[in-house]
mmCIF file of C-alpha atoms in Angstrom:
data_model
loop_
_atom_site.group_PDB
_atom_site.id
_atom_site.type_symbol
_atom_site.label_atom_id
_atom_site.label_comp_id
_atom_site.label_asym_id
_atom_site.label_seq_id
_atom_site.Cartn_x
_atom_site.Cartn_y
_atom_site.Cartn_z
ATOM 1 C CA MET A 1 37.467 -32.991 -22.131
ATOM 2 C CA LEU A 2 39.596 -33.292 -19.582
ATOM 3 C CA THR A 3 38.548 -37.458 -18.970
ATOM 4 C CA ALA A 4 41.799 -36.653 -16.145
ATOM 5 C CA LEU A 5 41.059 -34.505 -13.941
ATOM 6 C CA ARG A 6 38.226 -34.187 -11.840
ATOM 7 C CA PRO A 7 37.009 -31.627 -9.185
ATOM 8 C CA VAL A 8 40.202 -29.949 -7.483
ATOM 9 C CA VAL A 9 38.352 -28.313 -4.585
ATOM 10 C CA SER A 10 36.895 -29.617 -1.563
ATOM 11 C CA VAL A 11 34.603 -26.935 1.041
ATOM 12 C CA ALA A 12 36.701 -26.503 4.533
ATOM 13 C CA ALA A 13 35.416 -27.594 7.158
ATOM 14 C CA ARG A 14 35.406 -24.022 9.392
ATOM 15 C CA PHE A 15 35.915 -20.841 8.597
ATOM 16 C CA ILE A 16 37.487 -18.162 10.691
ATOM 17 C CA PRO A 17 35.664 -20.029 13.053
ATOM 18 C CA PRO A 18 33.363 -22.351 11.148
ATOM 19 C CA PRO A 19 32.621 -21.231 8.234
ATOM 20 C CA ILE A 20 28.433 -22.074 6.964
ATOM 21 C CA PRO A 21 27.552 -24.982 8.288
ATOM 22 C CA VAL A 22 28.271 -27.912 6.378
ATOM 23 C CA ALA A 23 27.618 -32.103 6.571
ATOM 24 C CA ASP A 24 29.404 -35.278 5.482
ATOM 25 C CA PRO A 25 30.347 -35.079 2.292
ATOM 26 C CA ALA A 26 28.958 -38.936 1.541
ATOM 27 C CA SER A 27 25.952 -36.631 1.096
ATOM 28 C CA VAL A 28 28.474 -37.137 -2.495
ATOM 29 C CA GLY A 29 27.366 -39.787 -4.751
ATOM 30 C CA ALA A 30 30.672 -41.536 -5.331
ATOM 31 C CA ALA A 31 29.926 -41.169 -9.324
ATOM 32 C CA ALA A 32 29.731 -37.556 -8.638
ATOM 33 C CA ARG A 33 32.183 -37.053 -5.562
ATOM 34 C CA PRO A 34 34.896 -34.685 -6.682
ATOM 35 C CA LEU A 35 38.983 -35.537 -6.583
ATOM 36 C CA VAL A 36 39.090 -32.873 -2.777
ATOM 37 C CA ALA A 37 36.791 -34.113 0.231
ATOM 38 C CA ARG A 38 34.350 -31.376 0.392
ATOM 39 C CA PRO A 39 31.314 -31.853 3.717
ATOM 40 C CA GLY A 40 27.882 -30.656 2.135
ATOM 41 C CA LEU A 41 25.896 -28.674 3.947
ATOM 42 C CA ALA A 42 23.176 -28.877 6.385
ATOM 43 C CA PRO A 43 20.783 -31.709 5.511
ATOM 44 C CA PRO A 44 17.274 -30.901 4.225
ATOM 45 C CA ASP A 45 16.025 -30.438 7.945
ATOM 46 C CA ALA A 46 19.094 -28.514 9.495
ATOM 47 C CA THR A 47 17.220 -26.873 12.576
ATOM 48 C CA ARG A 48 17.450 -30.303 13.944
ATOM 49 C CA LEU A 49 21.971 -30.008 14.159
ATOM 50 C CA MET A 50 21.964 -26.317 14.792
ATOM 51 C CA PRO A 51 23.731 -25.114 18.050
ATOM 52 C CA ARG A 52 20.449 -23.859 20.721
ATOM 53 C CA THR A 53 21.732 -20.715 20.244
ATOM 54 C CA THR A 54 21.847 -20.560 16.887
ATOM 55 C CA LEU A 55 18.713 -21.925 16.560
ATOM 56 C CA THR A 56 17.396 -19.333 18.118
ATOM 57 C CA SER A 57 19.643 -16.689 15.889
ATOM 58 C CA ALA A 58 18.273 -17.659 13.579
ATOM 59 C CA LEU A 59 14.614 -17.894 14.266
ATOM 60 C CA THR A 60 14.378 -14.620 15.696
ATOM 61 C CA ALA A 61 16.858 -12.907 12.741
ATOM 62 C CA PRO A 62 15.633 -9.936 10.860
ATOM 63 C CA GLU A 63 14.402 -10.576 7.418
ATOM 64 C CA LEU A 64 17.077 -10.984 4.605
ATOM 65 C CA PRO A 65 17.087 -7.661 2.393
ATOM 66 C CA LEU A 66 16.538 -9.599 -1.556
ATOM 67 C CA LEU A 67 18.958 -7.230 -3.366
ATOM 68 C CA ALA A 68 18.013 -7.289 -7.112
ATOM 69 C CA ASP A 69 21.259 -6.435 -8.818
ATOM 70 C CA VAL A 70 23.812 -10.364 -6.498
ATOM 71 C CA ASN A 71 25.500 -11.788 -9.444
ATOM 72 C CA PHE A 72 28.278 -14.390 -9.710
ATOM 73 C CA CYS A 73 30.516 -12.824 -12.868
ATOM 74 C CA GLY A 74 28.144 -11.108 -13.979
ATOM 75 C CA GLU A 75 24.643 -13.731 -14.025
ATOM 76 C CA CYS A 76 22.065 -12.473 -11.622
ATOM 77 C CA LEU A 77 20.841 -14.601 -8.777
ATOM 78 C CA PRO A 78 17.279 -15.420 -9.451
ATOM 79 C CA ILE A 79 15.555 -14.002 -7.155
ATOM 80 C CA ASP A 80 11.868 -14.455 -8.737
ATOM 81 C CA GLN A 81 12.192 -17.711 -7.977
ATOM 82 C CA THR A 82 10.831 -19.339 -4.487
ATOM 83 C CA ASP A 83 13.255 -21.642 -4.388
ATOM 84 C CA VAL A 84 15.788 -19.611 -5.075
ATOM 85 C CA VAL A 85 15.097 -17.275 -2.416
ATOM 86 C CA ASN A 86 14.745 -20.554 -0.130
ATOM 87 C CA ARG A 87 18.622 -21.366 -0.612
ATOM 88 C CA TRP A 88 20.113 -17.657 -0.818
ATOM 89 C CA LYS A 89 18.242 -17.429 3.066
ATOM 90 C CA HIS A 90 19.270 -20.536 4.048
ATOM 91 C CA VAL A 91 22.759 -19.936 4.122
ATOM 92 C CA PHE A 92 23.299 -16.758 4.725
ATOM 93 C CA THR A 93 21.478 -18.011 7.837
ATOM 94 C CA LEU A 94 23.724 -20.843 8.203
ATOM 95 C CA PHE A 95 26.156 -18.361 7.990
ATOM 96 C CA ARG A 96 24.606 -15.147 10.304
ATOM 97 C CA PRO A 97 26.125 -16.388 13.826
ATOM 98 C CA HIS A 98 29.912 -16.424 12.685
ATOM 99 C CA ALA A 99 29.343 -12.865 11.260
ATOM 100 C CA ALA A 100 31.180 -10.886 14.379
ATOM 101 C CA ASP A 101 34.021 -12.818 12.430
ATOM 102 C CA LEU A 102 34.347 -10.821 9.517
ATOM 103 C CA GLY A 103 36.544 -8.638 10.779
ATOM 104 C CA ASN A 104 39.865 -11.241 11.166
ATOM 105 C CA LEU A 105 38.405 -12.214 7.692
ATOM 106 C CA ARG A 106 38.611 -9.210 5.692
ATOM 107 C CA GLN A 107 41.867 -8.909 7.205
ATOM 108 C CA ARG A 108 42.400 -12.664 5.730
ATOM 109 C CA ALA A 109 41.348 -11.076 2.207
ATOM 110 C CA GLU A 110 42.953 -7.868 2.035
ATOM 111 C CA ALA A 111 46.799 -9.878 2.342
ATOM 112 C CA PHE A 112 44.968 -12.440 -0.395
ATOM 113 C CA PHE A 113 43.806 -10.936 -3.335
ATOM 114 C CA PRO A 114 46.494 -8.765 -4.134
ATOM 115 C CA ILE A 115 48.586 -12.069 -4.726
ATOM 116 C CA ILE A 116 46.115 -14.391 -6.360
ATOM 117 C CA GLU A 117 45.007 -11.803 -8.695
ATOM 118 C CA PRO A 118 46.934 -10.862 -10.780
ATOM 119 C CA ILE A 119 47.222 -14.998 -12.129
ATOM 120 C CA MET A 120 43.660 -14.843 -12.294
ATOM 121 C CA GLU A 121 43.767 -11.532 -14.735
ATOM 122 C CA LYS A 122 46.674 -14.140 -16.477
ATOM 123 C CA TYR A 123 44.575 -16.817 -17.331
ATOM 124 C CA ASP A 124 41.419 -13.718 -17.577
ATOM 125 C CA ILE A 125 38.525 -15.936 -14.430
ATOM 126 C CA PRO A 126 36.592 -13.261 -13.403
ATOM 127 C CA ASP A 127 36.898 -11.495 -9.849
ATOM 128 C CA ASP A 128 33.917 -13.097 -8.631
ATOM 129 C CA PHE A 129 36.433 -16.509 -8.569
ATOM 130 C CA ARG A 130 38.606 -14.820 -5.930
ATOM 131 C CA TYR A 131 36.087 -16.014 -3.226
ATOM 132 C CA ILE A 132 36.516 -19.402 -3.852
ATOM 133 C CA PRO A 133 39.413 -19.440 -1.453
ATOM 134 C CA LEU A 134 37.396 -18.270 1.320
ATOM 135 C CA ALA A 135 34.080 -20.833 1.156
ATOM 136 C CA GLU A 136 37.042 -23.783 0.476
ATOM 137 C CA SER A 137 39.279 -22.960 3.273
ATOM 138 C CA GLY A 138 38.391 -19.698 5.365
ATOM 139 C CA LEU A 139 41.809 -18.146 4.285
ATOM 140 C CA ARG A 140 43.820 -20.714 6.092
ATOM 141 C CA PRO A 141 46.518 -21.647 4.120
ATOM 142 C CA LYS A 142 47.659 -24.650 6.789
ATOM 143 C CA ALA A 143 43.994 -26.074 6.156
ATOM 144 C CA VAL A 144 43.970 -29.317 5.373
ATOM 145 C CA SER A 145 40.011 -31.575 5.126
ATOM 146 C CA ARG A 146 39.532 -34.947 6.431
ATOM 147 C CA MET A 147 40.278 -36.832 2.462
ATOM 148 C CA GLY A 148 44.037 -35.170 2.097
ATOM 149 C CA ALA A 149 42.755 -31.885 0.169
ATOM 150 C CA ALA A 150 44.887 -28.843 1.037
ATOM 151 C CA GLY A 151 45.831 -25.415 0.959
ATOM 152 C CA TYR A 152 44.208 -22.365 0.337
ATOM 153 C CA TRP A 153 42.249 -23.922 -2.941
ATOM 154 C CA GLN A 154 41.310 -27.187 -1.392
ATOM 155 C CA LEU A 155 43.205 -29.242 -3.958
ATOM 156 C CA MET A 156 43.371 -33.187 -3.815
ATOM 157 C CA PRO A 157 46.689 -34.846 -4.351
ATOM 158 C CA GLY A 158 46.307 -36.778 -7.675
ATOM 159 C CA THR A 159 44.202 -33.748 -9.501
ATOM 160 C CA ALA A 160 46.890 -30.969 -8.285
ATOM 161 C CA ARG A 161 50.147 -33.242 -9.390
ATOM 162 C CA GLU A 162 47.548 -33.627 -12.624
ATOM 163 C CA LEU A 163 48.083 -29.678 -13.225
ATOM 164 C CA GLY A 164 51.281 -29.799 -12.467
ATOM 165 C CA LEU A 165 52.335 -28.837 -8.701
ATOM 166 C CA ARG A 166 54.554 -31.301 -6.714
ATOM 167 C CA VAL A 167 52.551 -33.294 -3.855
ATOM 168 C CA GLY A 168 54.987 -35.665 -1.704
ATOM 169 C CA GLY A 169 57.862 -35.732 1.434
ATOM 170 C CA ARG A 170 58.458 -32.447 2.119
ATOM 171 C CA VAL A 171 57.708 -30.747 -0.934
ATOM 172 C CA ASP A 172 53.298 -29.946 -1.031
ATOM 173 C CA GLU A 173 53.161 -27.031 -3.728
ATOM 174 C CA ARG A 174 49.244 -27.076 -2.882
ATOM 175 C CA PHE A 175 50.200 -24.693 0.114
ATOM 176 C CA ASN A 176 52.097 -22.170 -2.213
ATOM 177 C CA VAL A 177 49.957 -20.091 -3.092
ATOM 178 C CA VAL A 178 50.737 -18.414 -6.066
ATOM 179 C CA LYS A 179 51.931 -21.908 -7.148
ATOM 180 C CA ALA A 180 48.177 -23.386 -6.847
ATOM 181 C CA THR A 181 45.987 -20.443 -7.755
ATOM 182 C CA ASP A 182 47.770 -21.003 -11.314
ATOM 183 C CA ALA A 183 47.539 -24.094 -10.802
ATOM 184 C CA ALA A 184 43.617 -23.856 -9.227
ATOM 185 C CA CYS A 185 43.308 -20.871 -12.134
ATOM 186 C CA ARG A 186 44.386 -23.125 -15.432
ATOM 187 C CA TYR A 187 41.622 -25.750 -14.325
ATOM 188 C CA LEU A 188 39.086 -22.603 -14.718
ATOM 189 C CA ARG A 189 39.964 -22.013 -17.785
ATOM 190 C CA ARG A 190 39.868 -25.186 -19.225
ATOM 191 C CA LEU A 191 36.183 -25.642 -17.508
ATOM 192 C CA TYR A 192 35.137 -22.688 -19.012
ATOM 193 C CA ASP A 193 36.095 -23.542 -22.548
ATOM 194 C CA VAL A 194 34.371 -27.098 -21.953
ATOM 195 C CA LEU A 195 30.913 -24.996 -20.086
ATOM 196 C CA GLY A 196 31.099 -21.578 -21.711
ATOM 197 C CA SER A 197 28.848 -20.595 -18.362
ATOM 198 C CA TRP A 198 30.775 -19.149 -15.417
ATOM 199 C CA SER A 199 28.140 -20.587 -12.318
ATOM 200 C CA LEU A 200 28.415 -24.087 -14.438
ATOM 201 C CA VAL A 201 32.061 -23.793 -14.301
ATOM 202 C CA ALA A 202 31.378 -22.792 -10.428
ATOM 203 C CA ALA A 203 29.547 -26.562 -9.437
ATOM 204 C CA ALA A 204 32.105 -27.979 -11.815
ATOM 205 C CA TYR A 205 34.720 -26.741 -9.941
ATOM 206 C CA ASN A 206 32.516 -28.612 -6.641
ATOM 207 C CA VAL A 207 30.647 -31.849 -8.167
ATOM 208 C CA GLY A 208 32.996 -32.806 -11.398
ATOM 209 C CA PRO A 209 33.095 -31.401 -15.208
ATOM 210 C CA GLY A 210 31.336 -34.914 -15.786
ATOM 211 C CA TYR A 211 28.339 -34.252 -13.582
ATOM 212 C CA ILE A 212 27.681 -31.301 -14.822
ATOM 213 C CA LYS A 213 27.921 -32.569 -18.804
ATOM 214 C CA ASN A 214 25.178 -35.443 -17.373
ATOM 215 C CA GLN A 215 23.235 -32.814 -16.494
ATOM 216 C CA LEU A 216 23.350 -31.162 -19.382
ATOM 217 C CA LYS A 217 22.872 -33.508 -21.340
ATOM 218 C CA ARG A 218 19.321 -34.130 -19.791
ATOM 219 C CA HIS A 219 18.457 -30.950 -20.008
ATOM 220 C CA GLY A 220 17.503 -28.559 -22.486
ATOM 221 C CA HIS A 221 18.665 -25.613 -20.445
ATOM 222 C CA ARG A 222 22.381 -24.320 -19.356
ATOM 223 C CA ASP A 223 20.802 -23.165 -15.879
ATOM 224 C CA TYR A 224 22.580 -23.696 -12.456
ATOM 225 C CA TYR A 225 19.865 -22.144 -11.047
ATOM 226 C CA ARG A 226 17.610 -24.778 -12.037
ATOM 227 C CA MET A 227 18.651 -27.958 -12.773
ATOM 228 C CA ASN A 228 19.103 -31.067 -10.921
ATOM 229 C CA LEU A 229 22.498 -30.982 -8.693
ATOM 230 C CA PRO A 230 23.535 -33.058 -5.911
ATOM 231 C CA ARG A 231 22.324 -30.776 -2.409
ATOM 232 C CA GLU A 232 25.849 -29.752 -1.337
ATOM 233 C CA THR A 233 26.743 -28.288 -5.313
ATOM 234 C CA ARG A 234 23.239 -26.826 -5.417
ATOM 235 C CA TYR A 235 23.875 -24.828 -2.251
ATOM 236 C CA TYR A 236 27.354 -24.466 -3.521
ATOM 237 C CA LEU A 237 27.502 -20.999 -5.108
ATOM 238 C CA PHE A 238 25.662 -19.494 -3.264
ATOM 239 C CA ARG A 239 28.183 -19.634 -0.046
ATOM 240 C CA VAL A 240 30.257 -17.876 -2.617
ATOM 241 C CA LEU A 241 28.107 -15.418 -3.108
ATOM 242 C CA VAL A 242 27.400 -15.274 0.815
ATOM 243 C CA TYR A 243 31.165 -14.430 1.319
ATOM 244 C CA LYS A 244 31.303 -11.777 -2.044
ATOM 245 C CA GLU A 245 28.234 -9.959 -0.435
ATOM 246 C CA VAL A 246 29.311 -9.476 2.930
ATOM 247 C CA LEU A 247 32.877 -8.377 2.091
ATOM 248 C CA SER A 248 32.156 -5.929 -0.907
ATOM 249 C CA ARG A 249 29.234 -4.362 0.535
ATOM 250 C CA PRO A 250 28.671 -5.385 4.432
ATOM 251 C CA ASN A 251 26.417 -2.049 4.631
ATOM 252 C CA GLU A 252 23.689 -3.511 2.720
ATOM 253 C CA TYR A 253 23.267 -6.803 6.086
ATOM 254 C CA ALA A 254 24.132 -5.302 9.051
ATOM 255 C CA SER A 255 20.933 -4.858 9.437
ATOM 256 C CA PHE A 256 20.714 -8.852 9.019
ATOM 257 C CA LEU A 257 23.883 -9.377 10.385
ATOM 258 C CA THR A 258 23.580 -9.413 14.003
ATOM 259 C CA PRO A 259 25.084 -9.234 16.570
ATOM 260 C CA ALA A 260 27.325 -6.738 14.746
ATOM 261 C CA PRO A 261 30.257 -7.568 13.039
ATOM 262 C CA ALA A 262 33.764 -6.481 13.806
ATOM 263 C CA TRP A 263 33.999 -3.772 10.643
ATOM 264 C CA GLN A 264 31.663 -2.252 12.169
ATOM 265 C CA SER A 265 32.536 -1.568 15.463
#
């Protein structure tokens, strides 16, 4: 297994403006913490940390549509599980106040996706991984986390070097979208060759392959949604799926994402 390679990503602290709010990276244990800084999602009582306007919006929001075909790489969101539905609603509710900025994000995605898609195809990475950089960096090319993760894919310096990128001095290839995407896709392919599940690959990208492998040894299943994971990782795939859903079929969520975002005007 990739003993020298631990996860290569971090959740960006802000969307365009901030994405789904996140908490302090200390919420992930030191042994499981990825090589990139990644704040976690809000703690259990997230309403205590919400601004008054955000809290009011959350409390008065219409019901979130629960679509039966929401899926990550063909692995469906099991909306028959109460805990899954609660996590899905929680993340979507935290995203809702920023829905008006979807127009800006869509423009960035339309310019970004054509660059990375041929690289993903080269390594046979499913299309849904296009949304990982949205959750990681908000598609801000110069995004740098508090712990030094950088670029669209938020690679930590050591991990980036392990993947063959130059980091240091006047050259930092983490900011080169083509080279950084190639490195990230090679890493994702290695994870899949070991884990055999794209949902688990996404989780390992967040918390580290070692943590996921340990969980697989402890449990008799390979189900991300039922796995015992750090809080931030339990919500990670949901965050990615929010970006997929609101960009790929925004009309389905128009009643929930109010006030009306830019793409509806």
